[in-house]
PDB file of C-alpha atoms in Angstrom:
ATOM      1  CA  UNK A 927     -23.236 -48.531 -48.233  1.00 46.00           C
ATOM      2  CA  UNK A 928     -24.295 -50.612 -45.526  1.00 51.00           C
ATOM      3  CA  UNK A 929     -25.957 -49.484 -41.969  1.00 53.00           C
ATOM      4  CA  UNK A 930     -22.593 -50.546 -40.550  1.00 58.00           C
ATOM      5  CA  UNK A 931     -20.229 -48.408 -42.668  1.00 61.00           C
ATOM      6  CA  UNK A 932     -22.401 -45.182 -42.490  1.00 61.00           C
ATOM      7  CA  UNK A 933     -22.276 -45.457 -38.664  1.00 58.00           C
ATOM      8  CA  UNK A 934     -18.793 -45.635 -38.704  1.00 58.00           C
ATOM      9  CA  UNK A 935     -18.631 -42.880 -40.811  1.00 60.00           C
ATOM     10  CA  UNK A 936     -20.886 -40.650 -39.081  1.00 60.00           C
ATOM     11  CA  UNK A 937     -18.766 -41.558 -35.536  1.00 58.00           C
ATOM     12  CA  UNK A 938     -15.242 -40.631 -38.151  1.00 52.00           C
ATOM     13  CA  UNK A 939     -16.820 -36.953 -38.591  1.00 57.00           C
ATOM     14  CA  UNK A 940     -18.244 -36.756 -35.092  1.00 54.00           C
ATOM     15  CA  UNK A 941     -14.870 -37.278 -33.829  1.00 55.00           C
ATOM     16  CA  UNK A 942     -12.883 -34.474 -36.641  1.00 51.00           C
ATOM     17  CA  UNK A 943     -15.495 -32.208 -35.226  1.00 53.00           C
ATOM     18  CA  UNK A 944     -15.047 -32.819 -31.768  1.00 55.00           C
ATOM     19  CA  UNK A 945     -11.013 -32.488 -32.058  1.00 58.00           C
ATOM     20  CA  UNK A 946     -11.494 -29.335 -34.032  1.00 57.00           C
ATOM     21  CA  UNK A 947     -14.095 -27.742 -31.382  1.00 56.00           C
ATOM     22  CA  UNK A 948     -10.966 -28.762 -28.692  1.00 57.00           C
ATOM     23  CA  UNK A 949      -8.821 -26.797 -30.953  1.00 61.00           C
ATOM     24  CA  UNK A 950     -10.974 -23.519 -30.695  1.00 70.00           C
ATOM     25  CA  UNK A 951     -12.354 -23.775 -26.880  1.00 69.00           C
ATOM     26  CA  UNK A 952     -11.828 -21.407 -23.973  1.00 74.00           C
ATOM     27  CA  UNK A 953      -9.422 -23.743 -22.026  1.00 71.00           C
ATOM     28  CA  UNK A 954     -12.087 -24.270 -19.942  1.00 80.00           C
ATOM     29  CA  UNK A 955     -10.797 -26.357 -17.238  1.00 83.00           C
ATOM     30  CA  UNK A 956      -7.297 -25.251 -17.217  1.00 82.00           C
ATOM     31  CA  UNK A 957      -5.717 -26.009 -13.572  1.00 86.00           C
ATOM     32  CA  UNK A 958      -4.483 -22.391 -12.621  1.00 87.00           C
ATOM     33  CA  UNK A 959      -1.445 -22.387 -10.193  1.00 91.00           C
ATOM     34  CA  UNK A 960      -1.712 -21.195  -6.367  1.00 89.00           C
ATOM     35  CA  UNK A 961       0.826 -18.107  -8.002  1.00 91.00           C
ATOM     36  CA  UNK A 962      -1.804 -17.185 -10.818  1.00 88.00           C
ATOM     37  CA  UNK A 963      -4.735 -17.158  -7.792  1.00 86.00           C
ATOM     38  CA  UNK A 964      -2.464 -15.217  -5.377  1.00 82.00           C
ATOM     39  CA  UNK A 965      -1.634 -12.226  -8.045  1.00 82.00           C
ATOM     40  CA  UNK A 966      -5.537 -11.713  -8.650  1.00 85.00           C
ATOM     41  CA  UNK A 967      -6.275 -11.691  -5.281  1.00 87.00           C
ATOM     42  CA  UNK A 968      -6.587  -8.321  -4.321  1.00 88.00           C
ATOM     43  CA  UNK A 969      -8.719  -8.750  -0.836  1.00 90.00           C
ATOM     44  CA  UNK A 970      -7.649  -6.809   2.198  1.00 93.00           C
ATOM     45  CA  UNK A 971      -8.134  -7.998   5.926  1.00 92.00           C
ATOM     46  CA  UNK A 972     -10.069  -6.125   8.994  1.00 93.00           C
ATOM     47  CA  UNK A 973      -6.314  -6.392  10.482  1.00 95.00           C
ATOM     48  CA  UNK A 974      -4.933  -4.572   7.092  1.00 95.00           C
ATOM     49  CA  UNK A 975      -3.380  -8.141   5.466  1.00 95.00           C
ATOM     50  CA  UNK A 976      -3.224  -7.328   1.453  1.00 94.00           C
ATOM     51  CA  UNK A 977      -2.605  -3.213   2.028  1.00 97.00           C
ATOM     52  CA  UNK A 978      -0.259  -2.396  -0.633  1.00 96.00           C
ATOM     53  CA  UNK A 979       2.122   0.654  -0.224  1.00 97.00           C
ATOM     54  CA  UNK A 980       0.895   4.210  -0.613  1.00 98.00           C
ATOM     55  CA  UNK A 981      -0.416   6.964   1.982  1.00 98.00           C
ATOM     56  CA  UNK A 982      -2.525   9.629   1.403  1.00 98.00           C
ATOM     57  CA  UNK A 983      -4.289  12.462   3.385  1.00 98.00           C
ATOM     58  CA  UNK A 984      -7.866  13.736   3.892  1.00 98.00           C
ATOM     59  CA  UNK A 985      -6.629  17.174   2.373  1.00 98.00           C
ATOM     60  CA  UNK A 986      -5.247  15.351  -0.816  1.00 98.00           C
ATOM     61  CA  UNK A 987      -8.453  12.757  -0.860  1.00 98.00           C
ATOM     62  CA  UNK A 988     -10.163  15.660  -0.946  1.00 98.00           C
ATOM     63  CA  UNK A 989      -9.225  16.472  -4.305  1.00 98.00           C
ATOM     64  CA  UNK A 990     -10.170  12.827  -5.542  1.00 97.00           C
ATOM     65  CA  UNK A 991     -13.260  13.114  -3.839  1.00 97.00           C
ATOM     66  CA  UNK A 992     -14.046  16.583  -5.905  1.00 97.00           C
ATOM     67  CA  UNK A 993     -13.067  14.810  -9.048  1.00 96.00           C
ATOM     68  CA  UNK A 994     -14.314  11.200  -8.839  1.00 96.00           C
ATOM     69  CA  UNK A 995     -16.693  11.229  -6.143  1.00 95.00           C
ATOM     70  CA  UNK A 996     -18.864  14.030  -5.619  1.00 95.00           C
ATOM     71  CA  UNK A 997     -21.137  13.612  -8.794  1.00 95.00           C
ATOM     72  CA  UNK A 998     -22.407  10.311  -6.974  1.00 95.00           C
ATOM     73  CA  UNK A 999     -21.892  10.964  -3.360  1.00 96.00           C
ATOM     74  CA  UNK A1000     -22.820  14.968  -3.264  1.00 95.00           C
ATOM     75  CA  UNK A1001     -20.959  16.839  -1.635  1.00 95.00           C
ATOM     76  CA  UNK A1002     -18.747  16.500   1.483  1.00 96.00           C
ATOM     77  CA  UNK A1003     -20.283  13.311   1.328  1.00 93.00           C
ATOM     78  CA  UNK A1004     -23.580  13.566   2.615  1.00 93.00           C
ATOM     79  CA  UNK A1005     -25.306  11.931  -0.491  1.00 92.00           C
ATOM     80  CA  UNK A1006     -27.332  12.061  -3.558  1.00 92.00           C
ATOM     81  CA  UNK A1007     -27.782  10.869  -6.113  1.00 94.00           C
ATOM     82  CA  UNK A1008     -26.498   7.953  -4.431  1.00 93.00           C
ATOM     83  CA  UNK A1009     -25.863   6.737  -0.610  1.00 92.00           C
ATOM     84  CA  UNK A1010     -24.807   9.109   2.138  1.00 94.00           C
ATOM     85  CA  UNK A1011     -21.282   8.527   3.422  1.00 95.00           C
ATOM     86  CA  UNK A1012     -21.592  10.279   6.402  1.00 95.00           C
ATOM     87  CA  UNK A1013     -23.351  11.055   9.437  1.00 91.00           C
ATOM     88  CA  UNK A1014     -25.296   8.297  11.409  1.00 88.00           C
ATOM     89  CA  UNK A1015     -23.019   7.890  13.801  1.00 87.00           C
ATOM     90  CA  UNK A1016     -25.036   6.102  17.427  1.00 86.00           C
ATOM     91  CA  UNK A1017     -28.309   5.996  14.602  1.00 87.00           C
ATOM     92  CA  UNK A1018     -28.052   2.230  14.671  1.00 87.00           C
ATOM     93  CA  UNK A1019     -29.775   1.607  18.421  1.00 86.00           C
ATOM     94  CA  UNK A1020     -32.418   3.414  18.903  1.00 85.00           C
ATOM     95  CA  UNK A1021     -36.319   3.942  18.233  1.00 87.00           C
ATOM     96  CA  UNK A1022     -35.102   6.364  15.422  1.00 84.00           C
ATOM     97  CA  UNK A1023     -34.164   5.038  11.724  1.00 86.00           C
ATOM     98  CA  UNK A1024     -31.289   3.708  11.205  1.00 90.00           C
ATOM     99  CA  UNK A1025     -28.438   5.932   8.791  1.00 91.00           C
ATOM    100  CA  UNK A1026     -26.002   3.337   7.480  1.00 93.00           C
ATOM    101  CA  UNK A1027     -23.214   5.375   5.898  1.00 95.00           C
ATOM    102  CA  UNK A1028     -18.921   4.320   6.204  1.00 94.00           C
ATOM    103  CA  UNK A1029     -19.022   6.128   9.745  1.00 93.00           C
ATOM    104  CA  UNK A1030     -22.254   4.879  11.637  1.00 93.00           C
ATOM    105  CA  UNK A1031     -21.922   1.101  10.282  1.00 94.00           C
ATOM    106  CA  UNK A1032     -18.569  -0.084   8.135  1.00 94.00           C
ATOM    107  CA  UNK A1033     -16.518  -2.095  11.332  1.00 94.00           C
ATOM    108  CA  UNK A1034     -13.023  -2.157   9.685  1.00 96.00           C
ATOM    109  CA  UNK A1035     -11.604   1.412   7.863  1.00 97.00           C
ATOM    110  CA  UNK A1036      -9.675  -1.063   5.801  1.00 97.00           C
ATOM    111  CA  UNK A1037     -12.786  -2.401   3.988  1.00 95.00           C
ATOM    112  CA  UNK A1038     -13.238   1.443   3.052  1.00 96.00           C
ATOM    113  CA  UNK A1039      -9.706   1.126   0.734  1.00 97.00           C
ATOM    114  CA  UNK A1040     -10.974  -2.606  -0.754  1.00 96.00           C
ATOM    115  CA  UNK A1041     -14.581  -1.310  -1.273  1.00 96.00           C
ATOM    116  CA  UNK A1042     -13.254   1.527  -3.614  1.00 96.00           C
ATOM    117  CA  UNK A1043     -10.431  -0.168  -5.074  1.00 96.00           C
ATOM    118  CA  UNK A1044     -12.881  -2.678  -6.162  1.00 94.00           C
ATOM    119  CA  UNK A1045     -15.876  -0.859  -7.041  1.00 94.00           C
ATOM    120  CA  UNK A1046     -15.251   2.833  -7.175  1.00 95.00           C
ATOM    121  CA  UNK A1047     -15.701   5.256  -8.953  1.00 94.00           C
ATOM    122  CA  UNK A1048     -18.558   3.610 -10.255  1.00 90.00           C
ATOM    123  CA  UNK A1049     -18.159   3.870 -13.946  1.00 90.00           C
ATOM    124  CA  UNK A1050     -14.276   3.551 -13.729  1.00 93.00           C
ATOM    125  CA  UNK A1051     -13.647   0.602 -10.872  1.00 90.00           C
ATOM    126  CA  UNK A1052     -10.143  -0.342 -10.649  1.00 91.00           C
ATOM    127  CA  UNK A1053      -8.770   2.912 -11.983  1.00 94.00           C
ATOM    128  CA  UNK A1054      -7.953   4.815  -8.456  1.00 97.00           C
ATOM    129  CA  UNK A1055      -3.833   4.667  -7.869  1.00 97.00           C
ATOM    130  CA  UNK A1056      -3.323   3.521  -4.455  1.00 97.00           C
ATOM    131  CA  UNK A1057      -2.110   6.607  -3.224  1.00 98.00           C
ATOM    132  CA  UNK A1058      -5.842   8.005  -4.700  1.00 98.00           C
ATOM    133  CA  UNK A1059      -7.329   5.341  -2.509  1.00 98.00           C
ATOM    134  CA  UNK A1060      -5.933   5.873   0.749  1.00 98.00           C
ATOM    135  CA  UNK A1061      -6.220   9.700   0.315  1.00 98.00           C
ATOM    136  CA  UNK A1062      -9.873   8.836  -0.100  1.00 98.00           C
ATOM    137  CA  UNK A1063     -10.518   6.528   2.616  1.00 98.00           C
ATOM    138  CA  UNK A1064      -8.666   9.481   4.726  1.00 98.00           C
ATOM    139  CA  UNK A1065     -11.175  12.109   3.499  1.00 98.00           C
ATOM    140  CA  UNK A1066     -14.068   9.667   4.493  1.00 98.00           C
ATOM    141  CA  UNK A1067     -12.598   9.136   7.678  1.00 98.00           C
ATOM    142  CA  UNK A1068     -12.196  12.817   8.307  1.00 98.00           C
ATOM    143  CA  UNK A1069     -15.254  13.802   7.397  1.00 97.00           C
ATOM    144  CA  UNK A1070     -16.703  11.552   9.670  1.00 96.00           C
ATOM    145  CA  UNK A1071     -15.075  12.786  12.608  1.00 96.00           C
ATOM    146  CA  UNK A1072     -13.115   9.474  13.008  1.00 97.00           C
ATOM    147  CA  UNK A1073      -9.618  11.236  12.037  1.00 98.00           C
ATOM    148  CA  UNK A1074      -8.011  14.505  12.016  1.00 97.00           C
ATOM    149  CA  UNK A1075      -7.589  16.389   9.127  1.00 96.00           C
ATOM    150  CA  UNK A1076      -3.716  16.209   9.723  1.00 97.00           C
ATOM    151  CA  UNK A1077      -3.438  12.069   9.763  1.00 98.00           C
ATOM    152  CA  UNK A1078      -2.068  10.282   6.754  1.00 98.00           C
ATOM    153  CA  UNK A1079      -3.180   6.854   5.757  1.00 98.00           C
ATOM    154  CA  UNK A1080      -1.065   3.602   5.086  1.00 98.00           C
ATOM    155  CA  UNK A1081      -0.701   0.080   5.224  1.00 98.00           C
ATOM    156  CA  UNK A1082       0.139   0.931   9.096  1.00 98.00           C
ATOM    157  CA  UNK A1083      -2.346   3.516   9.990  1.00 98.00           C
ATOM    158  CA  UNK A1084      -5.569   2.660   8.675  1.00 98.00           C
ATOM    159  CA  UNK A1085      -5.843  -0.715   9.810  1.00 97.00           C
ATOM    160  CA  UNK A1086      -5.174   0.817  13.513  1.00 98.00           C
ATOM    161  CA  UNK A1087      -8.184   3.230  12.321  1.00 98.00           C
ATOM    162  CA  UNK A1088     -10.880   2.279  15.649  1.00 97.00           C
ATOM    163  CA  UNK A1089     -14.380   2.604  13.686  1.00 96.00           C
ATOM    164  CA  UNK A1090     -17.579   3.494  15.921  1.00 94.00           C
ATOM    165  CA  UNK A1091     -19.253   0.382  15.339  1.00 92.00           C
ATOM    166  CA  UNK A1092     -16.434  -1.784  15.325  1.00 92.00           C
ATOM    167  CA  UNK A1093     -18.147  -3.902  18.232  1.00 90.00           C
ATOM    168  CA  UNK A1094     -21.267  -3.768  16.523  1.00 88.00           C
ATOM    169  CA  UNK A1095     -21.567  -7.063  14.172  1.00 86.00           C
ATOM    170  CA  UNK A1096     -21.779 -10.708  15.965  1.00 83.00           C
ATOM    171  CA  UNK A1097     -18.457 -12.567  14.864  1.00 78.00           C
ATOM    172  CA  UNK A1098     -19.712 -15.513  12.797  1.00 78.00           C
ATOM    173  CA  UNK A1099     -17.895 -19.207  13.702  1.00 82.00           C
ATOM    174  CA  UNK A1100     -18.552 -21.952  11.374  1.00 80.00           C
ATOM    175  CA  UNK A1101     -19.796 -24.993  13.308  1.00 85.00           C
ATOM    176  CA  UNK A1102     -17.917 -28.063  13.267  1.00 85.00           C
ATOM    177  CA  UNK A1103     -18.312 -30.756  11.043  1.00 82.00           C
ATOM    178  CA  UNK A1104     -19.937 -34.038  13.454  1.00 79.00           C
TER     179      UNK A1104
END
């Protein structure tokens, strides 16, 4: 066989493998549609944008919090194992360390509902109903002194929710392109 023919061949086989290693890929590459990226979005806005329906209360997130929560977070939420939820509050100016728990730093109560719809509980993220998360982001709230025991949270109320450092971050603007 010449040089000629067994290049050819070789390129013949490189070219079955290639089409068969098409065959079997991930789709890598696939153009997704603007619907497919809007039903896995699940963010929620500072303003409450993205809040599903549901509404819960500190008394019923309590009994989350007991169940889901309180191995990690200790109880009432003051810590241990893991961070401190509470407390802090005015800690962040100061001489004093700061205490960066949901009530002393988080601006927006609504990131409280993403952050544990996202992450939380820690070994079973994503598994909290949405009822479950508002009731917890109530609890949170009430236990930091931010809401009484008696509110319910919603897609209306929470975002309306006035955290004490809401004024505390610098509001980032991109700069303009020259």
């Amino acid at each position: 066989m010449s040089t000629h023919n067994s290049a050819l061949a070789a390129a013949c086989a490189l070219g079955l493998l290639s089409s068969a290693a098409l065959a079997d890929s991930p789709n890598l590459g696939k153009v997704i549609t603007p619907e497919q990226v809007a039903s896995w979005d699940i963010s929620i806005s500072p303003d409450g944008a993205g809040l599903p329906p549901g509404s819960g209360t500190p008394k019923q997130g309590e009994a989350v919090y007991a169940s889901k929560c309180l191995a990690c977070h200790g109880e009432k939420g003051a810590g241990k194992p893991n961070d401190a939820l509470v407390g802090g509050i005015g800690s962040l100016v100061g001489d004093k360390p700061a205490m960066k728990t949901v009530g002393s730093f988080w601006p927006y109560a609504t990131t409280i509902f993403d952050y544990v719809r996202r992450a939380m509980p820690y070994n079973e993220s994503k598994t909290l109903t949405n009822d479950e998360l508002y009731a917890v982001a109530a609890y949170i709230l009430q236990l930091n002194g931010i809401i009484g025991e008696n509110e319910t949270m919603n897609a209306q109320t929470l975002p309306r929710v006035r955290m004490p450092n809401r004024d505390g971050f610098v509001t980032f603007v991109p700069a303009k392109p020259k």
